[in-house]
Amino acid sequence: MIGLAAVMLLATTGRIAGISGLAQSALPPLRGGVSAAVGAAFVLGLFAAPVVYMAATGSAPQMTVNPSLGVMVAGGLLVGLGTAIGNGCTSGHGVCGLSRLSVRSLVATCVFMAAAFLTVLVVRHGMGG
């Protein structure tokens, strides 16, 4: 579904489907990219997906969320900072960039994955403190 949405966005607007860029387009001030309506529709689709899943399967998607508000806020801020520094997010680099054979996206995706592996190691296995 993500790949299909990425292809449709590229075909209709000529823009890459990075979630961070689309979310930014949905919020003022607009900084180029897609229109606010397209950005908002894409972001709303992210929220609608679990509802569609539940309607199709009769059960809620399984997920685990850390109950700590502080950890969630810190994680959100770090992800936002990372997408700004990395000039894109996992969907923009990992899905769209890799499919276009972008070396920059390959490097970014390797960094994302290494950070994810390290985070799981530290959080789940108590390494480093």
CSV table of N, CA, C and O in Angstrom, one decimal:
chain,number,residue,atom,x,y,z
A,1,MET,N,0.8,-1.2,0.0
A,1,MET,CA,0.0,0.0,0.0
A,1,MET,C,0.9,1.3,0.0
A,1,MET,O,0.6,2.2,-0.7
A,2,ILE,N,2.0,1.2,0.8
A,2,ILE,CA,2.8,2.4,0.8
A,2,ILE,C,3.5,2.6,-0.5
A,2,ILE,O,3.5,3.7,-1.0
A,3,GLY,N,3.9,1.5,-1.1
A,3,GLY,CA,4.5,1.6,-2.5
A,3,GLY,C,3.6,2.1,-3.5
A,3,GLY,O,3.9,3.0,-4.3
A,4,LEU,N,2.3,1.6,-3.5
A,4,LEU,CA,1.3,2.1,-4.4
A,4,LEU,C,1.0,3.6,-4.2
A,4,LEU,O,0.9,4.3,-5.2
A,5,ALA,N,0.9,4.0,-2.9
A,5,ALA,CA,0.6,5.4,-2.7
A,5,ALA,C,1.8,6.3,-3.1
A,5,ALA,O,1.6,7.4,-3.7
A,6,ALA,N,3.0,5.8,-3.0
A,6,ALA,CA,4.2,6.5,-3.4
A,6,ALA,C,4.2,6.7,-4.9
A,6,ALA,O,4.5,7.8,-5.4
A,7,VAL,N,3.9,5.6,-5.6
A,7,VAL,CA,3.8,5.7,-7.1
A,7,VAL,C,2.7,6.6,-7.5
A,7,VAL,O,2.9,7.5,-8.5
A,8,MET,N,1.6,6.6,-6.9
A,8,MET,CA,0.4,7.4,-7.3
A,8,MET,C,0.8,8.9,-7.0
A,8,MET,O,0.5,9.8,-7.9
A,9,LEU,N,1.4,9.2,-5.9
A,9,LEU,CA,1.8,10.6,-5.6
A,9,LEU,C,2.8,11.1,-6.6
A,9,LEU,O,2.7,12.2,-7.1
A,10,LEU,N,3.8,10.3,-6.9
A,10,LEU,CA,4.8,10.7,-7.9
A,10,LEU,C,4.2,10.9,-9.3
A,10,LEU,O,4.5,11.8,-10.0
A,11,ALA,N,3.3,10.0,-9.7
A,11,ALA,CA,2.7,10.1,-11.0
A,11,ALA,C,1.8,11.3,-11.1
A,11,ALA,O,1.7,11.9,-12.2
A,12,THR,N,1.1,11.6,-10.0
A,12,THR,CA,0.1,12.7,-10.1
A,12,THR,C,0.7,14.1,-9.8
A,12,THR,O,0.2,15.1,-10.3
A,13,THR,N,1.7,14.2,-8.9
A,13,THR,CA,2.3,15.5,-8.5
A,13,THR,C,3.7,15.6,-8.9
A,13,THR,O,4.3,16.8,-8.8
A,14,GLY,N,4.4,14.5,-9.2
A,14,GLY,CA,5.9,14.6,-9.4
A,14,GLY,C,6.7,14.7,-8.1
A,14,GLY,O,7.9,15.0,-8.2
A,15,ARG,N,6.1,14.5,-7.0
A,15,ARG,CA,6.7,14.6,-5.7
A,15,ARG,C,7.0,13.3,-5.1
A,15,ARG,O,6.2,12.3,-5.3
A,16,ILE,N,8.1,13.2,-4.3
A,16,ILE,CA,8.4,12.0,-3.6
A,16,ILE,C,7.6,11.9,-2.3
A,16,ILE,O,7.3,12.9,-1.6
A,17,ALA,N,7.1,10.7,-2.0
A,17,ALA,CA,6.2,10.4,-0.8
A,17,ALA,C,7.0,10.2,0.5
A,17,ALA,O,6.9,9.1,1.0
A,18,GLY,N,7.6,11.2,0.9
A,18,GLY,CA,8.2,11.2,2.3
A,18,GLY,C,7.2,11.7,3.3
A,18,GLY,O,6.6,12.8,3.1
A,19,ILE,N,6.9,10.9,4.3
A,19,ILE,CA,5.9,11.3,5.3
A,19,ILE,C,6.2,12.6,6.0
A,19,ILE,O,5.4,13.5,6.2
A,20,SER,N,7.5,12.8,6.3
A,20,SER,CA,7.9,14.1,7.0
A,20,SER,C,7.6,15.3,6.1
A,20,SER,O,7.1,16.3,6.5
A,21,GLY,N,7.9,15.2,4.8
A,21,GLY,CA,7.6,16.3,3.9
A,21,GLY,C,6.1,16.5,3.7
A,21,GLY,O,5.7,17.6,3.6
A,22,LEU,N,5.4,15.4,3.6
A,22,LEU,CA,3.9,15.5,3.4
A,22,LEU,C,3.3,16.1,4.6
A,22,LEU,O,2.4,16.9,4.5
A,23,ALA,N,3.7,15.7,5.8
A,23,ALA,CA,3.2,16.2,7.0
A,23,ALA,C,3.5,17.7,7.1
A,23,ALA,O,2.7,18.5,7.5
A,24,GLN,N,4.7,18.1,6.7
A,24,GLN,CA,5.1,19.5,6.7
A,24,GLN,C,4.2,20.3,5.8
A,24,GLN,O,3.8,21.4,6.0
A,25,SER,N,3.9,19.7,4.6
A,25,SER,CA,3.0,20.4,3.6
A,25,SER,C,1.6,20.6,4.2
A,25,SER,O,1.0,21.5,3.7
A,26,ALA,N,1.2,19.7,5.1
A,26,ALA,CA,-0.2,19.8,5.6
A,26,ALA,C,-0.3,20.9,6.7
A,26,ALA,O,-1.4,21.4,7.0
A,27,LEU,N,0.9,21.4,7.2
A,27,LEU,CA,0.8,22.4,8.3
A,27,LEU,C,1.4,23.7,7.8
A,27,LEU,O,2.4,23.7,7.0
A,28,PRO,N,0.8,24.9,8.2
A,28,PRO,CA,1.4,26.2,7.8
A,28,PRO,C,2.7,26.4,8.6
A,28,PRO,O,2.9,25.9,9.7
A,29,PRO,N,3.6,27.2,8.1
A,29,PRO,CA,3.6,27.8,6.8
A,29,PRO,C,4.0,26.8,5.7
A,29,PRO,O,4.9,26.0,6.0
A,30,LEU,N,3.4,26.9,4.6
A,30,LEU,CA,3.7,26.0,3.5
A,30,LEU,C,5.1,26.3,2.9
A,30,LEU,O,5.4,27.5,2.8
A,31,ARG,N,5.9,25.3,2.6
A,31,ARG,CA,7.2,25.5,2.1
A,31,ARG,C,7.4,24.8,0.8
A,31,ARG,O,8.4,24.1,0.6
A,32,GLY,N,6.5,25.0,-0.1
A,32,GLY,CA,6.7,24.4,-1.4
A,32,GLY,C,6.2,22.9,-1.3
A,32,GLY,O,5.4,22.6,-0.4
A,33,GLY,N,6.7,22.1,-2.2
A,33,GLY,CA,6.2,20.7,-2.1
A,33,GLY,C,4.8,20.5,-2.7
A,33,GLY,O,4.4,21.3,-3.6
A,34,VAL,N,4.1,19.6,-2.1
A,34,VAL,CA,2.7,19.4,-2.5
A,34,VAL,C,1.8,20.4,-1.9
A,34,VAL,O,2.2,21.1,-0.9
A,35,SER,N,0.5,20.5,-2.3
A,35,SER,CA,-0.4,21.4,-1.7
A,35,SER,C,-0.8,20.9,-0.3
A,35,SER,O,-0.6,19.8,0.0
A,36,ALA,N,-1.3,21.8,0.4
A,36,ALA,CA,-1.8,21.5,1.8
A,36,ALA,C,-2.8,20.4,1.8
A,36,ALA,O,-2.8,19.5,2.6
A,37,ALA,N,-3.7,20.4,0.8
A,37,ALA,CA,-4.8,19.4,0.7
A,37,ALA,C,-4.2,18.0,0.4
A,37,ALA,O,-4.6,17.1,1.0
A,38,VAL,N,-3.2,17.9,-0.5
A,38,VAL,CA,-2.6,16.6,-0.7
A,38,VAL,C,-1.8,16.1,0.5
A,38,VAL,O,-1.9,15.0,0.9
A,39,GLY,N,-1.1,17.0,1.2
A,39,GLY,CA,-0.4,16.7,2.4
A,39,GLY,C,-1.4,16.2,3.5
A,39,GLY,O,-1.1,15.2,4.1
A,40,ALA,N,-2.4,16.9,3.6
A,40,ALA,CA,-3.4,16.6,4.7
A,40,ALA,C,-4.1,15.2,4.3
A,40,ALA,O,-4.3,14.4,5.2
A,41,ALA,N,-4.4,15.0,3.0
A,41,ALA,CA,-5.0,13.7,2.6
A,41,ALA,C,-4.1,12.6,2.9
A,41,ALA,O,-4.6,11.5,3.4
A,42,PHE,N,-2.8,12.7,2.6
A,42,PHE,CA,-1.9,11.7,2.9
A,42,PHE,C,-1.8,11.4,4.4
A,42,PHE,O,-1.8,10.2,4.8
A,43,VAL,N,-1.7,12.4,5.2
A,43,VAL,CA,-1.6,12.2,6.6
A,43,VAL,C,-2.9,11.6,7.2
A,43,VAL,O,-2.8,10.7,8.0
A,44,LEU,N,-4.0,12.1,6.7
A,44,LEU,CA,-5.3,11.5,7.1
A,44,LEU,C,-5.3,10.0,6.8
A,44,LEU,O,-5.9,9.2,7.6
A,45,GLY,N,-4.8,9.6,5.7
A,45,GLY,CA,-4.7,8.2,5.3
A,45,GLY,C,-3.9,7.4,6.3
A,45,GLY,O,-4.3,6.2,6.5
A,46,LEU,N,-2.9,8.0,6.9
A,46,LEU,CA,-2.2,7.3,7.9
A,46,LEU,C,-3.1,6.9,9.1
A,46,LEU,O,-3.0,5.8,9.7
A,47,PHE,N,-3.9,7.9,9.5
A,47,PHE,CA,-4.8,7.6,10.6
A,47,PHE,C,-6.0,6.7,10.2
A,47,PHE,O,-6.5,6.0,11.1
A,48,ALA,N,-6.4,6.8,9.0
A,48,ALA,CA,-7.5,5.9,8.5
A,48,ALA,C,-7.1,4.5,8.3
A,48,ALA,O,-8.0,3.6,8.4
A,49,ALA,N,-5.8,4.2,8.1
A,49,ALA,CA,-5.4,2.8,7.8
A,49,ALA,C,-5.8,1.8,8.9
A,49,ALA,O,-6.3,0.7,8.6
A,50,PRO,N,-5.6,2.1,10.2
A,50,PRO,CA,-6.0,1.1,11.2
A,50,PRO,C,-7.5,0.9,11.2
A,50,PRO,O,-8.0,-0.2,11.5
A,51,VAL,N,-8.3,1.9,10.9
A,51,VAL,CA,-9.7,1.8,10.9
A,51,VAL,C,-10.1,0.9,9.7
A,51,VAL,O,-11.0,0.0,9.9
A,52,VAL,N,-9.5,1.0,8.6
A,52,VAL,CA,-9.8,0.2,7.4
A,52,VAL,C,-9.3,-1.3,7.7
A,52,VAL,O,-10.0,-2.2,7.4
A,53,TYR,N,-8.2,-1.4,8.4
A,53,TYR,CA,-7.7,-2.7,8.8
A,53,TYR,C,-8.7,-3.4,9.7
A,53,TYR,O,-9.0,-4.6,9.5
A,54,MET,N,-9.2,-2.7,10.7
A,54,MET,CA,-10.2,-3.3,11.6
A,54,MET,C,-11.5,-3.7,10.9
A,54,MET,O,-12.1,-4.7,11.2
A,55,ALA,N,-11.9,-2.8,9.9
A,55,ALA,CA,-13.1,-3.1,9.2
A,55,ALA,C,-12.9,-4.4,8.3
A,55,ALA,O,-13.9,-5.2,8.2
A,56,ALA,N,-11.7,-4.6,7.8
A,56,ALA,CA,-11.5,-5.7,6.9
A,56,ALA,C,-11.2,-7.0,7.7
A,56,ALA,O,-11.6,-8.1,7.2
A,57,THR,N,-10.6,-6.9,8.9
A,57,THR,CA,-10.2,-8.1,9.6
A,57,THR,C,-11.1,-8.4,10.8
A,57,THR,O,-11.1,-9.5,11.3
A,58,GLY,N,-11.7,-7.4,11.3
A,58,GLY,CA,-12.5,-7.6,12.5
A,58,GLY,C,-11.7,-7.5,13.8
A,58,GLY,O,-12.2,-7.7,14.9
A,59,SER,N,-10.4,-7.2,13.7
A,59,SER,CA,-9.6,-7.0,14.9
A,59,SER,C,-8.7,-5.8,14.7
A,59,SER,O,-8.4,-5.4,13.6
A,60,ALA,N,-8.2,-5.3,15.9
A,60,ALA,CA,-7.3,-4.2,15.8
A,60,ALA,C,-5.9,-4.6,15.5
A,60,ALA,O,-5.5,-5.7,15.9
A,61,PRO,N,-5.1,-3.8,14.8
A,61,PRO,CA,-3.7,-4.1,14.6
A,61,PRO,C,-3.0,-4.2,15.9
A,61,PRO,O,-3.3,-3.4,16.9
A,62,GLN,N,-2.0,-5.1,16.0
A,62,GLN,CA,-1.3,-5.3,17.2
A,62,GLN,C,-0.1,-4.3,17.3
A,62,GLN,O,0.6,-4.1,16.3
A,63,MET,N,0.0,-3.5,18.4
A,63,MET,CA,1.1,-2.6,18.5
A,63,MET,C,1.4,-2.4,20.0
A,63,MET,O,0.6,-2.7,20.9
A,64,THR,N,2.6,-2.0,20.2
A,64,THR,CA,3.1,-1.7,21.6
A,64,THR,C,3.6,-0.3,21.7
A,64,THR,O,4.4,0.1,20.8
A,65,VAL,N,3.1,0.4,22.6
A,65,VAL,CA,3.4,1.8,22.8
A,65,VAL,C,4.0,2.0,24.2
A,65,VAL,O,3.4,1.6,25.1
A,66,ASN,N,5.1,2.7,24.3
A,66,ASN,CA,5.6,3.1,25.6
A,66,ASN,C,4.7,4.0,26.3
A,66,ASN,O,4.3,5.0,25.7
A,67,PRO,N,4.3,3.7,27.5
A,67,PRO,CA,3.3,4.5,28.2
A,67,PRO,C,3.8,5.8,28.7
A,67,PRO,O,3.1,6.7,29.2
A,68,SER,N,5.1,6.1,28.6
A,68,SER,CA,5.7,7.3,29.2
A,68,SER,C,5.6,8.4,28.2
A,68,SER,O,6.1,8.4,27.1
A,69,LEU,N,4.8,9.4,28.6
A,69,LEU,CA,4.6,10.6,27.7
A,69,LEU,C,6.0,11.3,27.4
A,69,LEU,O,6.2,11.7,26.3
A,70,GLY,N,6.9,11.4,28.4
A,70,GLY,CA,8.2,12.0,28.2
A,70,GLY,C,9.0,11.3,27.2
A,70,GLY,O,9.6,11.9,26.3
A,71,VAL,N,9.0,9.9,27.2
A,71,VAL,CA,9.7,9.1,26.2
A,71,VAL,C,9.1,9.4,24.8
A,71,VAL,O,9.8,9.5,23.8
A,72,MET,N,7.8,9.4,24.7
A,72,MET,CA,7.1,9.6,23.4
A,72,MET,C,7.5,11.0,22.9
A,72,MET,O,7.7,11.2,21.7
A,73,VAL,N,7.4,12.0,23.7
A,73,VAL,CA,7.7,13.4,23.3
A,73,VAL,C,9.2,13.5,22.8
A,73,VAL,O,9.5,14.0,21.8
A,74,ALA,N,10.1,12.9,23.6
A,74,ALA,CA,11.5,12.9,23.3
A,74,ALA,C,11.7,12.2,22.0
A,74,ALA,O,12.5,12.7,21.1
A,75,GLY,N,11.1,11.0,21.8
A,75,GLY,CA,11.2,10.3,20.6
A,75,GLY,C,10.7,11.1,19.4
A,75,GLY,O,11.4,11.1,18.3
A,76,GLY,N,9.6,11.7,19.5
A,76,GLY,CA,9.0,12.5,18.4
A,76,GLY,C,10.0,13.7,18.0
A,76,GLY,O,10.2,13.9,16.9
A,77,LEU,N,10.5,14.3,19.0
A,77,LEU,CA,11.4,15.4,18.8
A,77,LEU,C,12.7,14.9,18.1
A,77,LEU,O,13.2,15.6,17.1
A,78,LEU,N,13.2,13.8,18.5
A,78,LEU,CA,14.4,13.3,17.9
A,78,LEU,C,14.2,12.8,16.5
A,78,LEU,O,15.0,13.0,15.6
A,79,VAL,N,13.0,12.2,16.2
A,79,VAL,CA,12.7,11.8,14.9
A,79,VAL,C,12.6,13.1,14.0
A,79,VAL,O,13.1,13.1,12.9
A,80,GLY,N,11.9,14.1,14.5
A,80,GLY,CA,11.8,15.4,13.7
A,80,GLY,C,13.1,16.0,13.4
A,80,GLY,O,13.4,16.4,12.3
A,81,LEU,N,14.0,16.0,14.4
A,81,LEU,CA,15.4,16.5,14.2
A,81,LEU,C,16.1,15.7,13.2
A,81,LEU,O,16.8,16.2,12.3
A,82,GLY,N,16.0,14.4,13.3
A,82,GLY,CA,16.7,13.5,12.4
A,82,GLY,C,16.2,13.6,10.9
A,82,GLY,O,17.0,13.6,10.0
A,83,THR,N,14.9,13.8,10.7
A,83,THR,CA,14.4,14.0,9.4
A,83,THR,C,14.8,15.4,8.8
A,83,THR,O,15.1,15.5,7.6
A,84,ALA,N,15.0,16.4,9.7
A,84,ALA,CA,15.5,17.7,9.2
A,84,ALA,C,17.0,17.6,8.8
A,84,ALA,O,17.4,18.1,7.8
A,85,ILE,N,17.7,16.9,9.7
A,85,ILE,CA,19.2,16.8,9.4
A,85,ILE,C,19.4,15.8,8.2
A,85,ILE,O,20.2,16.1,7.3
A,86,GLY,N,18.7,14.7,8.1
A,86,GLY,CA,18.8,13.8,7.1
A,86,GLY,C,18.1,14.1,5.8
A,86,GLY,O,18.2,13.4,4.8
A,87,ASN,N,17.4,15.3,5.8
A,87,ASN,CA,16.7,15.7,4.6
A,87,ASN,C,15.7,14.7,4.1
A,87,ASN,O,15.6,14.4,2.9
A,88,GLY,N,15.0,14.1,5.0
A,88,GLY,CA,14.0,13.1,4.7
A,88,GLY,C,13.8,12.1,5.8
A,88,GLY,O,14.5,12.1,6.8
A,89,CYS,N,12.8,11.2,5.6
A,89,CYS,CA,12.5,10.2,6.6
A,89,CYS,C,12.6,8.8,6.0
A,89,CYS,O,13.0,8.6,4.9
A,90,THR,N,12.3,7.8,6.8
A,90,THR,CA,12.4,6.4,6.4
A,90,THR,C,11.6,6.1,5.1
A,90,THR,O,12.0,5.4,4.3
A,91,SER,N,10.4,6.7,5.0
A,91,SER,CA,9.6,6.5,3.9
A,91,SER,C,10.2,7.2,2.6
A,91,SER,O,10.2,6.6,1.5
A,92,GLY,N,10.6,8.4,2.8
A,92,GLY,CA,11.2,9.1,1.7
A,92,GLY,C,12.5,8.5,1.2
A,92,GLY,O,12.7,8.3,0.0
A,93,HIS,N,13.4,8.1,2.1
A,93,HIS,CA,14.7,7.5,1.7
A,93,HIS,C,14.5,6.0,1.5
A,93,HIS,O,15.0,5.5,0.5
A,94,GLY,N,13.9,5.3,2.5
A,94,GLY,CA,13.9,3.8,2.4
A,94,GLY,C,12.9,3.3,1.4
A,94,GLY,O,13.3,2.3,0.7
A,95,VAL,N,11.8,3.9,1.1
A,95,VAL,CA,10.9,3.4,0.1
A,95,VAL,C,11.1,4.0,-1.2
A,95,VAL,O,11.4,3.4,-2.2
A,96,CYS,N,11.1,5.3,-1.3
A,96,CYS,CA,11.2,6.1,-2.5
A,96,CYS,C,12.6,6.2,-3.0
A,96,CYS,O,12.9,6.0,-4.2
A,97,GLY,N,13.5,6.6,-2.1
A,97,GLY,CA,14.9,6.8,-2.5
A,97,GLY,C,15.6,5.6,-3.0
A,97,GLY,O,16.3,5.6,-4.0
A,98,LEU,N,15.4,4.5,-2.2
A,98,LEU,CA,16.1,3.2,-2.6
A,98,LEU,C,15.5,2.7,-4.0
A,98,LEU,O,16.3,2.2,-4.8
A,99,SER,N,14.2,2.9,-4.2
A,99,SER,CA,13.7,2.4,-5.5
A,99,SER,C,14.2,3.2,-6.6
A,99,SER,O,14.2,2.8,-7.8
A,100,ARG,N,14.7,4.5,-6.4
A,100,ARG,CA,15.3,5.3,-7.4
A,100,ARG,C,16.8,5.1,-7.5
A,100,ARG,O,17.5,5.8,-8.2
A,101,LEU,N,17.3,4.2,-6.7
A,101,LEU,CA,18.8,3.9,-6.6
A,101,LEU,C,19.6,5.1,-6.2
A,101,LEU,O,20.7,5.3,-6.6
A,102,SER,N,19.1,5.8,-5.2
A,102,SER,CA,19.8,7.0,-4.7
A,102,SER,C,20.8,6.6,-3.7
A,102,SER,O,20.5,5.9,-2.7
A,103,VAL,N,22.1,6.9,-3.9
A,103,VAL,CA,23.2,6.6,-3.0
A,103,VAL,C,22.9,7.3,-1.6
A,103,VAL,O,23.1,6.7,-0.6
A,104,ARG,N,22.5,8.5,-1.7
A,104,ARG,CA,22.2,9.3,-0.4
A,104,ARG,C,21.1,8.6,0.4
A,104,ARG,O,21.2,8.5,1.6
A,105,SER,N,20.1,8.1,-0.3
A,105,SER,CA,19.1,7.3,0.4
A,105,SER,C,19.6,6.0,1.0
A,105,SER,O,19.1,5.6,2.0
A,106,LEU,N,20.5,5.3,0.3
A,106,LEU,CA,21.1,4.1,0.8
A,106,LEU,C,21.8,4.4,2.1
A,106,LEU,O,21.7,3.6,3.0
A,107,VAL,N,22.6,5.4,2.1
A,107,VAL,CA,23.4,5.8,3.3
A,107,VAL,C,22.5,6.1,4.4
A,107,VAL,O,22.6,5.6,5.5
A,108,ALA,N,21.4,7.0,4.1
A,108,ALA,CA,20.5,7.4,5.1
A,108,ALA,C,19.8,6.2,5.7
A,108,ALA,O,19.6,6.0,6.9
A,109,THR,N,19.3,5.2,4.9
A,109,THR,CA,18.6,4.1,5.3
A,109,THR,C,19.5,3.2,6.2
A,109,THR,O,19.0,2.6,7.2
A,110,CYS,N,20.7,3.0,5.8
A,110,CYS,CA,21.7,2.3,6.6
A,110,CYS,C,21.9,2.9,8.0
A,110,CYS,O,21.9,2.2,9.0
A,111,VAL,N,21.9,4.2,8.1
A,111,VAL,CA,22.0,5.0,9.3
A,111,VAL,C,20.8,4.8,10.2
A,111,VAL,O,20.8,4.5,11.4
A,112,PHE,N,19.6,4.9,9.5
A,112,PHE,CA,18.3,4.7,10.2
A,112,PHE,C,18.3,3.3,10.9
A,112,PHE,O,17.9,3.1,12.0
A,113,MET,N,18.6,2.3,10.1
A,113,MET,CA,18.6,0.9,10.5
A,113,MET,C,19.6,0.6,11.7
A,113,MET,O,19.2,0.0,12.7
A,114,ALA,N,20.8,1.2,11.5
A,114,ALA,CA,21.8,1.0,12.6
A,114,ALA,C,21.3,1.6,13.9
A,114,ALA,O,21.5,1.0,15.0
A,115,ALA,N,20.7,2.8,13.8
A,115,ALA,CA,20.2,3.5,15.0
A,115,ALA,C,19.1,2.7,15.6
A,115,ALA,O,19.0,2.6,16.8
A,116,ALA,N,18.2,2.1,14.8
A,116,ALA,CA,17.1,1.3,15.3
A,116,ALA,C,17.6,0.1,16.0
A,116,ALA,O,17.2,-0.3,17.1
A,117,PHE,N,18.6,-0.6,15.4
A,117,PHE,CA,19.2,-1.8,16.0
A,117,PHE,C,19.8,-1.5,17.3
A,117,PHE,O,19.6,-2.2,18.3
A,118,LEU,N,20.6,-0.4,17.4
A,118,LEU,CA,21.2,0.0,18.6
A,118,LEU,C,20.2,0.4,19.7
A,118,LEU,O,20.3,0.0,20.8
A,119,THR,N,19.1,1.1,19.3
A,119,THR,CA,18.1,1.5,20.2
A,119,THR,C,17.4,0.3,20.8
A,119,THR,O,17.2,0.2,22.0
A,120,VAL,N,17.1,-0.7,20.0
A,120,VAL,CA,16.5,-2.0,20.5
A,120,VAL,C,17.4,-2.7,21.5
A,120,VAL,O,17.0,-3.1,22.5
A,121,LEU,N,18.7,-2.7,21.1
A,121,LEU,CA,19.7,-3.4,21.9
A,121,LEU,C,19.8,-2.7,23.3
A,121,LEU,O,19.7,-3.4,24.3
A,122,VAL,N,19.8,-1.4,23.3
A,122,VAL,CA,19.9,-0.6,24.6
A,122,VAL,C,18.6,-0.7,25.4
A,122,VAL,O,18.6,-1.0,26.6
A,123,VAL,N,17.5,-0.5,24.8
A,123,VAL,CA,16.2,-0.5,25.5
A,123,VAL,C,15.8,-1.9,26.0
A,123,VAL,O,15.4,-2.0,27.1
A,124,ARG,N,15.9,-2.9,25.1
A,124,ARG,CA,15.4,-4.2,25.4
A,124,ARG,C,16.4,-5.0,26.3
A,124,ARG,O,16.0,-5.9,27.0
A,125,HIS,N,17.6,-4.8,26.1
A,125,HIS,CA,18.6,-5.6,26.7
A,125,HIS,C,19.5,-4.9,27.8
A,125,HIS,O,20.4,-5.4,28.3
A,126,GLY,N,19.1,-3.6,28.1
A,126,GLY,CA,19.8,-2.9,29.1
A,126,GLY,C,21.2,-2.6,28.9
A,126,GLY,O,22.0,-2.4,29.9
A,127,MET,N,21.7,-2.6,27.7
A,127,MET,CA,23.1,-2.3,27.4
A,127,MET,C,23.4,-0.8,27.6
A,127,MET,O,22.5,0.0,27.3
A,128,GLY,N,24.5,-0.5,28.0
A,128,GLY,CA,25.0,0.9,28.1
A,128,GLY,C,24.4,1.7,29.3
A,128,GLY,O,24.4,2.9,29.3
A,129,GLY,N,23.9,1.1,30.3
A,129,GLY,CA,23.5,1.8,31.4
A,129,GLY,C,22.3,1.3,32.0
A,129,GLY,O,21.5,1.4,32.8
